[in-house]
């Protein structure tokens, strides 16, 4: 429940200029943790994936995970960053029950990657988001507060700590502040995270499942009166865990801060919590300054000095990145920017690509995924990728339509069978008897029956009212339960009612 006063969004952007920035944490998908050999598999029994290193027992020494360093450099390269030729880990000192060492091994003034950028598109406009740094650190454990209503520490009977997550490699990607986007700020922030997620997927460095916390955002937002030379005081909304929430949190902070500034009040520099249910933020602790962490170089780890030749090899081996891929597919499929945006927003681009690879016509593949299948996913309240149909099966379905085995209406019934687990589209056509009836004796009998059953209609048609034929077509389609081809039925009716 929020009691914040909020200004209407249109009034905010009429009088104030927003600046936002994002710190994004990505859990890497390495098999083992950052500084020990413990497994990183999600969902294990609490505290079963731990060892003296990640529990920080006395005398245990860390060894850096080479795969995590490589993944971080690849992320940096994909974001156009400079890769450090020499850098170090640093200790970030703070006490919290979920960090057993009493400090987090992170990077401070010597990050692995610096000075990159990411271009994002919103409504056909391109916005450049500058990347300040990409650095490598380790995740914390997880506190579980038991006995309270909210899962928060307030009101809980006791708390438990699960260290399975402690020490999982975490990459932090920090943008520079993004000014000058005005009313588009919430959408550009969201588009940035969406594009970043696509890049991470293309690189294969993380599963980036936001609902599992593989990717978590801290969103900085500030406002200054339009035309002001100085930026306003920023707030930092922590752990924003969905694309929609990124957009909502920026919008909410803009409206909340504007109402305060309108009343001549000051914005407090503080961290804030985002509430998914209401879309609001509430005050957390006031923000520590960097010096509070007493950073110093990690003495237990050797510095990192990536070999220039190796970095160039990693650069040469980067996969096709999402923006380049979209441009290529737009060209190959002959579709517009807007049509591509629909595919991306529907989460259908990969599915359509795979369906085309399996032999479907691009236009047909788009039609099925954006139309019928999107509707089914929406009705079932699931993502497109969660539907029990594969791109290869959709390709087979379009093939059945193209060769005339089924029409669109029958194809939807075929889909019912596939989604119900009855097998491939061809198997469902056979088992449910869904093939279109050709000019067969069976169809001929249905046509004759329709003619015999409606002499008045036949009279009208013969008298020149050919539009009345539609009623007879409808009768045959009904009789054959949609399995006849309407054009064939019409031709057969014309032959028998009017023909020679
Ligand atoms: Zn361990």
CSV table of C-alpha atoms and ligand atoms in Angstrom, one decimal:
chain,number,residue,atom,x,y,z
A,1,UNK,CA,0.0,0.0,0.0
A,2,UNK,CA,1.4,3.3,-1.0
A,3,UNK,CA,0.4,6.7,0.2
A,4,UNK,CA,2.8,8.6,-2.2
A,5,UNK,CA,1.3,11.5,-4.0
A,6,UNK,CA,1.9,11.1,-7.8
A,7,UNK,CA,1.8,13.7,-10.6
A,8,UNK,CA,0.2,12.8,-13.9
A,9,UNK,CA,2.9,11.4,-16.2
A,10,UNK,CA,2.1,14.0,-19.0
A,11,UNK,CA,2.6,16.8,-16.4
A,12,UNK,CA,5.9,15.3,-15.3
A,13,UNK,CA,7.4,15.3,-18.7
A,14,UNK,CA,6.0,18.7,-19.5
A,15,UNK,CA,8.0,20.3,-16.6
A,16,UNK,CA,10.8,17.8,-15.8
A,17,UNK,CA,13.6,16.0,-17.5
A,18,UNK,CA,14.3,12.4,-16.3
A,19,UNK,CA,17.7,10.7,-16.2
A,20,UNK,CA,17.8,7.0,-15.6
A,21,UNK,CA,20.6,4.4,-15.3
A,22,UNK,CA,20.7,0.7,-14.8
A,23,UNK,CA,22.9,-1.7,-12.9
A,24,UNK,CA,22.1,-5.2,-14.1
A,25,UNK,CA,23.3,-8.3,-12.4
A,26,UNK,CA,23.5,-11.5,-14.5
A,27,UNK,CA,24.1,-14.9,-13.0
A,28,UNK,CA,26.4,-16.8,-15.3
A,29,UNK,CA,25.5,-20.3,-16.4
A,30,UNK,CA,28.9,-21.8,-15.5
A,31,UNK,CA,28.8,-25.4,-14.2
A,32,UNK,CA,30.8,-24.4,-11.0
A,33,UNK,CA,31.0,-21.4,-8.8
A,34,UNK,CA,33.3,-18.4,-9.2
A,35,UNK,CA,36.0,-19.3,-6.7
A,36,UNK,CA,35.4,-23.0,-5.9
A,37,UNK,CA,34.2,-26.2,-7.6
A,38,UNK,CA,30.7,-26.3,-6.1
A,39,UNK,CA,27.8,-27.0,-8.5
A,40,UNK,CA,25.5,-24.1,-9.5
A,41,UNK,CA,22.4,-26.2,-10.4
A,42,UNK,CA,19.2,-24.3,-9.5
A,43,UNK,CA,16.7,-25.8,-7.0
A,44,UNK,CA,18.9,-28.1,-5.0
A,45,UNK,CA,18.3,-28.8,-1.3
A,46,UNK,CA,19.5,-25.8,0.8
A,47,UNK,CA,23.2,-25.8,1.8
A,48,UNK,CA,24.0,-29.0,-0.2
A,49,UNK,CA,26.2,-27.1,-2.8
A,50,UNK,CA,28.8,-25.6,-0.4
A,51,UNK,CA,32.4,-26.2,0.5
A,52,UNK,CA,35.0,-24.5,2.8
A,53,UNK,CA,35.7,-21.8,0.1
A,54,UNK,CA,32.2,-20.6,-0.4
A,55,UNK,CA,31.4,-21.0,3.3
A,56,UNK,CA,34.5,-19.0,4.0
A,57,UNK,CA,36.0,-21.4,6.5
A,58,UNK,CA,39.4,-20.4,7.9
A,59,UNK,CA,42.3,-21.1,5.6
A,60,UNK,CA,40.2,-21.8,2.5
A,61,UNK,CA,41.6,-20.1,-0.6
A,62,UNK,CA,39.7,-19.1,-3.8
A,63,UNK,CA,40.7,-19.9,-7.4
A,64,UNK,CA,39.1,-17.9,-10.1
A,65,UNK,CA,36.8,-19.7,-12.6
A,66,UNK,CA,38.3,-19.3,-16.1
A,67,UNK,CA,35.0,-19.9,-17.9
A,68,UNK,CA,33.4,-17.0,-15.9
A,69,UNK,CA,36.2,-14.7,-16.9
A,70,UNK,CA,35.8,-15.7,-20.6
A,71,UNK,CA,32.1,-15.2,-20.4
A,72,UNK,CA,32.5,-11.7,-19.0
A,73,UNK,CA,35.0,-10.8,-21.7
A,74,UNK,CA,32.6,-12.0,-24.4
A,75,UNK,CA,29.8,-9.9,-22.8
A,76,UNK,CA,32.1,-6.9,-22.8
A,77,UNK,CA,33.1,-7.5,-26.5
A,78,UNK,CA,29.4,-7.8,-27.5
A,79,UNK,CA,28.7,-4.5,-25.9
A,80,UNK,CA,31.7,-2.8,-27.7
A,81,UNK,CA,33.7,-2.4,-24.5
A,82,UNK,CA,37.4,-2.0,-24.0
A,83,UNK,CA,38.9,-5.1,-22.4
A,84,UNK,CA,41.4,-4.5,-19.6
A,85,UNK,CA,44.9,-5.9,-20.3
A,86,UNK,CA,45.4,-6.1,-16.5
A,87,UNK,CA,42.9,-5.9,-13.7
A,88,UNK,CA,42.2,-7.2,-10.2
A,89,UNK,CA,39.5,-8.4,-7.9
A,90,UNK,CA,38.7,-6.3,-4.8
A,91,UNK,CA,37.0,-6.9,-1.5
A,92,UNK,CA,33.8,-5.0,-0.9
A,93,UNK,CA,33.4,-5.1,2.8
A,94,UNK,CA,30.0,-5.2,4.4
A,95,UNK,CA,28.3,-7.4,7.0
A,96,UNK,CA,25.2,-9.3,6.0
A,97,UNK,CA,24.2,-12.8,7.0
A,98,UNK,CA,24.1,-14.1,3.5
A,99,UNK,CA,27.7,-13.3,2.8
A,100,UNK,CA,29.8,-15.7,4.9
A,101,UNK,CA,33.1,-13.9,4.3
A,102,UNK,CA,32.0,-10.6,5.6
A,103,UNK,CA,32.9,-9.2,2.2
A,104,UNK,CA,32.0,-9.8,-1.4
A,105,UNK,CA,34.8,-10.5,-3.9
A,106,UNK,CA,34.0,-8.0,-6.6
A,107,UNK,CA,35.9,-5.5,-8.8
A,108,UNK,CA,36.2,-1.8,-8.0
A,109,UNK,CA,38.5,0.6,-9.8
A,110,UNK,CA,39.9,-2.0,-12.2
A,111,UNK,CA,36.9,-3.6,-14.0
A,112,UNK,CA,37.4,-6.2,-16.7
A,113,UNK,CA,35.4,-4.2,-19.4
A,114,UNK,CA,34.8,-0.5,-19.8
A,115,UNK,CA,33.4,2.1,-22.1
A,116,UNK,CA,30.9,0.2,-24.3
A,117,UNK,CA,27.4,1.0,-25.6
A,118,UNK,CA,24.1,-0.6,-26.6
A,119,UNK,CA,21.7,0.8,-29.2
A,120,UNK,CA,18.0,0.1,-28.5
A,121,UNK,CA,15.0,0.8,-30.6
A,122,UNK,CA,11.7,2.3,-29.3
A,123,UNK,CA,8.9,3.2,-31.7
A,124,UNK,CA,11.3,3.2,-34.7
A,125,UNK,CA,13.8,5.5,-33.0
A,126,UNK,CA,17.2,4.4,-32.0
A,127,UNK,CA,18.6,5.4,-28.5
A,128,UNK,CA,22.2,4.8,-27.5
A,129,UNK,CA,22.8,3.7,-24.0
A,130,UNK,CA,26.5,4.1,-22.9
A,131,UNK,CA,27.9,1.3,-20.8
A,132,UNK,CA,30.3,2.4,-18.1
A,133,UNK,CA,31.6,-0.9,-17.0
A,134,UNK,CA,31.1,-4.7,-17.0
A,135,UNK,CA,32.7,-6.4,-14.0
A,136,UNK,CA,32.8,-9.8,-12.4
A,137,UNK,CA,31.9,-10.7,-8.8
A,138,UNK,CA,30.1,-13.4,-6.9
A,139,UNK,CA,26.5,-13.8,-5.8
A,140,UNK,CA,25.4,-13.8,-2.2
A,141,UNK,CA,23.4,-16.6,-0.4
A,142,UNK,CA,19.7,-16.3,0.2
A,143,UNK,CA,18.0,-15.3,3.5
A,144,UNK,CA,14.7,-17.0,4.2
A,145,UNK,CA,12.5,-15.2,6.8
A,146,UNK,CA,10.1,-17.7,8.3
A,147,UNK,CA,6.8,-17.1,10.1
A,148,UNK,CA,5.9,-13.7,8.9
A,149,UNK,CA,3.0,-12.9,6.5
A,150,UNK,CA,5.1,-11.1,3.9
A,151,UNK,CA,8.4,-13.1,3.7
A,152,UNK,CA,10.2,-10.0,4.9
A,153,UNK,CA,12.2,-9.9,8.1
A,154,UNK,CA,9.6,-7.7,9.9
A,155,UNK,CA,7.2,-10.0,11.7
A,156,UNK,CA,9.3,-13.2,11.1
A,157,UNK,CA,9.9,-15.7,13.9
A,158,UNK,CA,13.3,-16.6,12.7
A,159,UNK,CA,15.5,-16.6,9.6
A,160,UNK,CA,17.5,-19.3,7.7
A,161,UNK,CA,20.3,-18.9,5.3
A,162,UNK,CA,20.9,-21.0,2.1
A,163,UNK,CA,24.4,-20.7,0.8
A,164,UNK,CA,23.9,-22.7,-2.4
A,165,UNK,CA,23.8,-19.4,-4.3
A,166,UNK,CA,26.8,-17.9,-2.5
A,167,UNK,CA,29.7,-17.7,-4.9
A,168,UNK,CA,27.8,-18.2,-8.1
A,169,UNK,CA,29.6,-16.0,-10.7
A,170,UNK,CA,27.7,-12.7,-11.2
A,171,UNK,CA,28.4,-10.1,-13.9
A,172,UNK,CA,27.4,-6.5,-13.2
A,173,UNK,CA,26.7,-4.3,-16.2
A,174,UNK,CA,26.5,-0.6,-15.3
A,175,UNK,CA,25.2,2.0,-17.7
A,176,UNK,CA,26.2,5.6,-17.7
A,177,UNK,CA,23.2,7.9,-16.8
A,178,UNK,CA,20.9,8.2,-19.8
A,179,UNK,CA,19.6,11.8,-20.2
A,180,UNK,CA,17.6,13.4,-23.0
A,181,UNK,CA,15.0,10.7,-23.6
A,182,UNK,CA,12.1,12.6,-21.9
A,183,UNK,CA,8.7,10.8,-21.9
A,184,UNK,CA,10.3,7.7,-23.5
A,185,UNK,CA,12.5,7.1,-20.4
A,186,UNK,CA,10.5,4.2,-19.0
A,187,UNK,CA,10.3,2.4,-22.4
A,188,UNK,CA,13.9,3.0,-23.3
A,189,UNK,CA,14.9,1.5,-19.9
A,190,UNK,CA,12.8,-1.5,-20.6
A,191,UNK,CA,14.1,-1.9,-24.2
A,192,UNK,CA,17.7,-1.7,-22.9
A,193,UNK,CA,17.1,-4.6,-20.5
A,194,UNK,CA,15.2,-6.6,-23.2
A,195,UNK,CA,18.0,-6.1,-25.7
A,196,UNK,CA,20.7,-6.9,-23.1
A,197,UNK,CA,18.8,-10.1,-22.3
A,198,UNK,CA,18.7,-11.1,-26.0
A,199,UNK,CA,22.5,-10.5,-26.3
A,200,UNK,CA,23.2,-12.7,-23.2
A,201,UNK,CA,21.0,-15.4,-24.7
A,202,UNK,CA,22.8,-15.2,-28.1
A,203,UNK,CA,26.1,-15.5,-26.2
A,204,UNK,CA,24.8,-18.5,-24.3
A,205,UNK,CA,26.4,-17.2,-21.0
A,206,UNK,CA,23.3,-17.3,-18.9
A,207,UNK,CA,19.8,-18.7,-18.9
A,208,UNK,CA,18.7,-15.2,-18.1
A,209,UNK,CA,15.4,-16.3,-16.5
A,210,UNK,CA,14.3,-13.2,-14.7
A,211,UNK,CA,11.7,-15.1,-12.6
A,212,UNK,CA,14.6,-17.2,-11.2
A,213,UNK,CA,16.7,-14.1,-10.5
A,214,UNK,CA,19.3,-14.9,-13.2
A,215,UNK,CA,19.0,-11.3,-14.3
A,216,UNK,CA,18.2,-8.6,-11.7
A,217,UNK,CA,18.1,-4.8,-12.2
A,218,UNK,CA,18.7,-1.9,-9.9
A,219,UNK,CA,17.1,1.2,-11.5
A,220,UNK,CA,18.4,4.7,-10.8
A,221,UNK,CA,16.0,7.5,-11.6
A,222,UNK,CA,16.3,11.3,-11.1
A,223,UNK,CA,14.4,14.4,-12.3
A,224,UNK,CA,15.4,17.9,-12.9
A,225,UNK,CA,13.4,20.9,-14.0
A,226,UNK,CA,13.4,21.1,-17.8
A,227,UNK,CA,16.3,23.3,-18.9
A,228,UNK,CA,18.2,22.9,-15.7
A,229,UNK,CA,22.0,22.5,-16.1
A,230,UNK,CA,22.2,20.1,-13.1
A,231,UNK,CA,20.8,16.6,-12.7
A,232,UNK,CA,18.5,15.9,-9.8
A,233,UNK,CA,19.1,13.6,-6.8
A,234,UNK,CA,18.7,10.0,-7.8
A,235,UNK,CA,16.9,7.1,-6.1
A,236,UNK,CA,17.9,3.5,-6.7
A,237,UNK,CA,15.1,1.0,-6.9
A,238,UNK,CA,16.5,-2.5,-6.0
A,239,UNK,CA,15.9,-5.9,-7.5
A,240,UNK,CA,13.5,-5.1,-10.3
A,241,UNK,CA,12.9,-8.5,-11.7
A,242,UNK,CA,10.8,-8.3,-14.9
A,243,UNK,CA,10.9,-6.2,-18.0
A,244,UNK,CA,7.5,-4.7,-17.2
A,245,UNK,CA,8.6,-3.8,-13.7
A,246,UNK,CA,11.7,-1.9,-15.1
A,247,UNK,CA,9.3,0.3,-17.1
A,248,UNK,CA,6.8,0.7,-14.3
A,249,UNK,CA,9.5,1.5,-11.7
A,250,UNK,CA,10.9,4.4,-13.8
A,251,UNK,CA,7.4,5.7,-14.5
A,252,UNK,CA,6.5,5.5,-10.8
A,253,UNK,CA,9.6,7.2,-9.5
A,254,UNK,CA,9.2,10.0,-12.1
A,255,UNK,CA,5.6,10.6,-10.9
A,256,UNK,CA,6.5,10.4,-7.2
A,257,UNK,CA,9.6,12.7,-7.5
A,258,UNK,CA,7.8,15.2,-9.6
A,259,UNK,CA,5.0,15.6,-7.0
A,260,UNK,CA,7.7,16.2,-4.2
A,261,UNK,CA,9.6,18.7,-6.4
A,262,UNK,CA,6.4,20.5,-7.2
A,263,UNK,CA,5.9,21.0,-3.5
A,264,UNK,CA,9.4,22.4,-3.1
A,265,UNK,CA,10.6,19.3,-1.2
A,266,UNK,CA,14.0,17.6,-1.6
A,267,UNK,CA,14.5,14.1,-3.1
A,268,UNK,CA,16.4,11.8,-0.7
A,269,UNK,CA,19.2,9.8,-2.1
A,270,UNK,CA,18.1,6.3,-1.0
A,271,UNK,CA,17.5,2.8,-2.1
A,272,UNK,CA,13.8,1.9,-2.7
A,273,UNK,CA,12.0,-1.4,-2.9
A,274,UNK,CA,9.7,-2.1,-5.9
A,275,UNK,CA,6.3,-3.8,-5.3
A,276,UNK,CA,5.1,-6.0,-8.1
A,277,UNK,CA,1.5,-6.0,-7.0
A,278,UNK,CA,1.0,-2.2,-6.9
A,279,UNK,CA,3.8,-1.0,-9.2
A,280,UNK,CA,4.9,1.3,-6.5
A,281,UNK,CA,8.2,1.9,-4.7
A,282,UNK,CA,8.9,2.4,-1.0
A,283,UNK,CA,11.9,3.7,1.0
A,284,UNK,CA,14.7,1.3,1.9
A,285,UNK,CA,17.9,2.2,3.6
A,286,UNK,CA,19.7,5.5,2.8
A,287,UNK,CA,22.4,4.8,0.2
A,288,UNK,CA,25.9,3.9,1.4
A,289,UNK,CA,28.7,5.9,-0.3
A,290,UNK,CA,31.3,3.9,-2.1
A,291,UNK,CA,33.8,4.6,0.7
A,292,UNK,CA,31.6,2.8,3.2
A,293,UNK,CA,32.6,-0.5,1.6
A,294,UNK,CA,36.3,0.1,2.3
A,295,UNK,CA,37.3,-1.6,-1.0
A,296,UNK,CA,40.8,-2.9,-1.3
A,297,UNK,CA,42.6,-5.3,-3.7
A,298,UNK,CA,41.9,-9.0,-3.0
A,299,UNK,CA,45.2,-10.4,-1.7
A,300,UNK,CA,44.1,-14.1,-2.2
A,301,UNK,CA,43.7,-13.9,-5.9
A,302,UNK,CA,46.3,-13.2,-8.7
A,303,UNK,CA,45.5,-10.3,-11.0
A,304,UNK,CA,43.8,-11.1,-14.4
A,305,UNK,CA,45.8,-10.3,-17.5
A,306,UNK,CA,43.8,-11.5,-20.5
A,307,UNK,CA,46.1,-12.2,-23.4
A,308,UNK,CA,45.4,-9.8,-26.4
A,309,UNK,CA,45.5,-12.7,-28.9
A,310,UNK,CA,43.0,-14.7,-26.9
A,311,UNK,CA,40.7,-11.6,-26.6
A,312,UNK,CA,40.8,-11.1,-30.4
A,313,UNK,CA,40.0,-14.8,-30.9
A,314,UNK,CA,37.0,-14.4,-28.6
A,315,UNK,CA,35.9,-11.3,-30.6
A,316,UNK,CA,36.2,-13.2,-33.9
A,317,UNK,CA,34.2,-16.1,-32.5
A,318,UNK,CA,31.2,-14.0,-31.2
A,319,UNK,CA,27.9,-15.3,-32.6
A,320,UNK,CA,25.7,-13.1,-34.8
A,321,UNK,CA,24.2,-10.6,-32.3
A,322,UNK,CA,20.5,-9.9,-32.1
A,323,UNK,CA,20.4,-6.5,-33.9
A,324,UNK,CA,22.4,-7.9,-36.9
A,325,UNK,CA,20.3,-11.0,-36.9
A,326,UNK,CA,17.0,-9.0,-36.9
A,327,UNK,CA,18.3,-6.9,-39.8
A,328,UNK,CA,19.3,-10.0,-41.8
A,329,UNK,CA,15.9,-11.7,-41.2
A,330,UNK,CA,14.0,-8.5,-42.0
A,331,UNK,CA,15.8,-8.5,-45.4
A,332,UNK,CA,15.3,-12.3,-46.0
A,333,UNK,CA,11.6,-12.3,-45.1
A,334,UNK,CA,10.8,-9.0,-46.7
A,335,UNK,CA,9.1,-7.5,-43.6
A,336,UNK,CA,9.0,-4.0,-42.1
A,337,UNK,CA,10.6,-2.7,-38.9
A,338,UNK,CA,7.2,-2.7,-37.3
A,339,UNK,CA,6.4,-6.3,-38.3
A,340,UNK,CA,9.8,-7.3,-36.8
A,341,UNK,CA,8.9,-5.4,-33.6
A,342,UNK,CA,5.7,-7.3,-33.3
A,343,UNK,CA,7.5,-10.6,-33.6
A,344,UNK,CA,10.1,-9.6,-31.0
A,345,UNK,CA,7.5,-8.2,-28.5
A,346,UNK,CA,5.4,-11.4,-28.8
A,347,UNK,CA,8.5,-13.4,-28.0
A,348,UNK,CA,8.0,-15.2,-31.3
A,349,UNK,CA,11.2,-14.4,-33.3
A,350,UNK,CA,13.1,-17.5,-32.3
A,351,UNK,CA,10.1,-19.7,-32.9
A,352,UNK,CA,9.4,-18.3,-36.3
A,353,UNK,CA,13.0,-18.6,-37.3
A,354,UNK,CA,13.0,-22.2,-36.3
A,355,UNK,CA,9.8,-22.8,-38.1
A,356,UNK,CA,11.2,-21.3,-41.3
A,357,UNK,CA,14.3,-23.4,-40.8
A,358,UNK,CA,12.1,-26.5,-40.7
A,359,UNK,CA,10.7,-25.7,-44.1
A,360,UNK,CA,7.8,-23.3,-43.6
A,361,UNK,CA,7.1,-20.2,-45.7
A,362,UNK,CA,8.1,-17.1,-43.5
A,363,UNK,CA,4.7,-15.5,-44.0
A,364,UNK,CA,2.8,-18.6,-42.9
A,365,UNK,CA,5.1,-19.2,-40.0
A,366,UNK,CA,4.5,-15.6,-38.8
A,367,UNK,CA,0.7,-16.0,-39.3
A,368,UNK,CA,0.5,-19.1,-37.1
A,369,UNK,CA,2.7,-17.9,-34.3
A,370,UNK,CA,1.3,-14.4,-34.1
A,371,UNK,CA,-2.3,-15.5,-34.7
A,372,UNK,CA,-3.7,-18.8,-33.6
A,373,UNK,CA,-0.8,-19.8,-31.3
A,374,UNK,CA,-0.5,-16.5,-29.6
A,375,UNK,CA,-4.3,-16.6,-28.9
A,376,UNK,CA,-3.9,-20.1,-27.4
A,377,UNK,CA,-1.0,-19.1,-25.3
A,378,UNK,CA,-2.9,-16.1,-24.0
A,379,UNK,CA,-6.0,-18.2,-23.2
A,380,UNK,CA,-3.8,-20.7,-21.3
A,381,UNK,CA,-1.9,-17.9,-19.5
A,382,UNK,CA,1.5,-19.2,-20.7
A,383,UNK,CA,4.4,-18.1,-22.9
A,384,UNK,CA,4.5,-19.1,-26.5
A,385,UNK,CA,7.6,-21.2,-25.8
A,386,UNK,CA,5.6,-23.1,-23.2
A,387,UNK,CA,3.0,-24.4,-25.7
A,388,UNK,CA,3.2,-28.1,-26.4
A,389,UNK,CA,3.9,-27.6,-30.0
A,390,UNK,CA,7.4,-27.4,-31.7
A,391,UNK,CA,8.4,-25.2,-34.6
A,392,UNK,CA,8.9,-28.4,-36.7
A,393,UNK,CA,5.3,-29.4,-36.0
A,394,UNK,CA,4.1,-25.9,-37.0
A,395,UNK,CA,6.1,-26.2,-40.2
A,396,UNK,CA,4.4,-29.6,-40.9
A,397,UNK,CA,1.0,-28.0,-40.3
A,398,UNK,CA,1.7,-25.2,-42.8
A,399,UNK,CA,2.9,-28.0,-45.2
A,400,UNK,CA,-0.5,-29.8,-44.8
A,401,UNK,CA,-2.3,-26.6,-45.6
A,402,UNK,CA,-0.1,-25.8,-48.6
A,403,UNK,CA,-0.6,-29.2,-50.2
A,404,UNK,CA,-4.4,-29.0,-49.6
A,405,UNK,CA,-4.7,-31.9,-47.1
A,406,UNK,CA,-6.4,-29.5,-44.6
A,407,UNK,CA,-7.8,-26.0,-44.8
A,408,UNK,CA,-7.2,-23.4,-42.2
A,409,UNK,CA,-10.3,-24.4,-40.2
A,410,UNK,CA,-9.2,-28.1,-40.1
A,411,UNK,CA,-5.7,-27.0,-39.4
A,412,UNK,CA,-6.9,-25.5,-36.1
A,413,UNK,CA,-8.5,-28.8,-35.2
A,414,UNK,CA,-5.2,-30.5,-36.0
A,415,UNK,CA,-3.5,-28.1,-33.7
A,416,UNK,CA,-6.0,-29.1,-30.9
A,417,UNK,CA,-4.8,-32.7,-31.3
A,418,UNK,CA,-1.1,-31.7,-31.4
A,419,UNK,CA,-1.5,-29.6,-28.2
A,420,UNK,CA,-3.3,-32.5,-26.6
A,421,UNK,CA,-0.3,-34.7,-27.1
A,422,UNK,CA,-1.8,-36.8,-29.9
A,423,UNK,CA,1.3,-36.7,-32.0
A,424,UNK,CA,2.5,-34.9,-35.1
A,425,UNK,CA,0.1,-33.0,-37.3
A,426,UNK,CA,0.1,-35.8,-39.9
A,427,UNK,CA,-0.7,-38.4,-37.2
A,428,UNK,CA,-3.5,-36.2,-35.9
A,429,UNK,CA,-5.0,-35.8,-39.4
A,430,UNK,CA,-5.0,-39.6,-39.7
A,431,UNK,CA,-6.3,-40.4,-36.2
A,432,UNK,CA,-9.0,-37.7,-36.2
A,433,UNK,CA,-9.9,-38.1,-39.9
A,434,UNK,CA,-9.4,-34.5,-40.6
A,435,UNK,CA,-8.3,-34.5,-44.2
A,436,UNK,CA,-10.2,-32.3,-46.6
A,437,UNK,CA,-12.7,-34.2,-48.7
A,438,UNK,CA,-11.9,-34.0,-52.4
A,439,UNK,CA,-14.4,-34.3,-55.3
A,440,UNK,CA,-15.4,-37.8,-54.0
A,441,UNK,CA,-18.5,-39.9,-54.0
A,442,UNK,CA,-19.0,-39.0,-50.4
A,443,UNK,CA,-18.8,-35.3,-51.1
A,444,UNK,CA,-21.0,-35.8,-54.2
A,445,UNK,CA,-23.7,-37.4,-52.0
A,446,UNK,CA,-23.6,-34.5,-49.5
A,447,UNK,CA,-23.9,-32.0,-52.4
A,448,UNK,CA,-26.9,-33.9,-53.8
A,449,UNK,CA,-28.5,-34.1,-50.4
A,450,UNK,CA,-28.2,-30.3,-50.0
A,451,UNK,CA,-29.8,-29.7,-53.4
A,452,UNK,CA,-32.6,-32.1,-52.7
A,453,UNK,CA,-33.2,-30.6,-49.3
A,454,UNK,CA,-33.7,-27.0,-50.5
A,455,UNK,CA,-35.7,-26.9,-53.8
A,456,UNK,CA,-36.7,-23.2,-53.1
A,457,UNK,CA,-33.0,-22.2,-53.0
A,458,UNK,CA,-32.3,-24.2,-56.2
A,459,UNK,CA,-35.2,-22.3,-57.9
A,460,UNK,CA,-33.7,-18.9,-56.9
A,461,UNK,CA,-30.3,-19.8,-58.1
A,462,UNK,CA,-31.6,-21.0,-61.5
A,463,UNK,CA,-33.7,-17.8,-61.6
A,464,UNK,CA,-30.4,-15.8,-61.6
A,465,UNK,CA,-29.9,-15.2,-57.9
A,466,UNK,CA,-26.5,-16.9,-57.8
A,467,UNK,CA,-25.7,-15.4,-54.4
A,468,UNK,CA,-28.3,-17.8,-52.9
A,469,UNK,CA,-25.8,-20.6,-53.7
A,470,UNK,CA,-24.0,-19.6,-50.4
A,471,UNK,CA,-26.8,-21.2,-48.4
A,472,UNK,CA,-26.2,-24.5,-50.2
A,473,UNK,CA,-22.4,-24.3,-49.7
A,474,UNK,CA,-23.1,-23.7,-46.0
A,475,UNK,CA,-25.4,-26.7,-45.8
A,476,UNK,CA,-22.7,-29.0,-47.3
A,477,UNK,CA,-20.0,-27.6,-45.1
A,478,UNK,CA,-22.2,-28.3,-42.1
A,479,UNK,CA,-23.0,-31.8,-43.2
A,480,UNK,CA,-19.3,-32.6,-43.7
A,481,UNK,CA,-18.3,-30.8,-40.4
A,482,UNK,CA,-16.0,-28.4,-42.2
A,483,UNK,CA,-13.9,-31.1,-43.8
A,484,UNK,CA,-14.9,-30.1,-47.4
A,485,UNK,CA,-13.1,-27.5,-49.4
A,486,UNK,CA,-15.5,-24.6,-49.9
A,487,UNK,CA,-14.2,-23.8,-53.4
A,488,UNK,CA,-14.6,-27.4,-54.5
A,489,UNK,CA,-18.2,-27.6,-53.0
A,490,UNK,CA,-19.1,-24.3,-54.8
A,491,UNK,CA,-17.8,-25.7,-58.1
A,492,UNK,CA,-19.7,-29.0,-57.7
A,493,UNK,CA,-22.9,-27.2,-56.8
A,494,UNK,CA,-22.6,-24.9,-59.8
A,495,UNK,CA,-22.1,-27.9,-62.1
A,496,UNK,CA,-25.2,-29.7,-60.7
A,497,UNK,CA,-27.6,-26.8,-60.3
A,498,UNK,CA,-26.7,-24.7,-63.3
A,499,UNK,CA,-24.4,-26.8,-65.4
A,500,UNK,CA,-24.9,-28.8,-68.6
B,1,LIG,ZN1,32.1,-24.0,-2.7
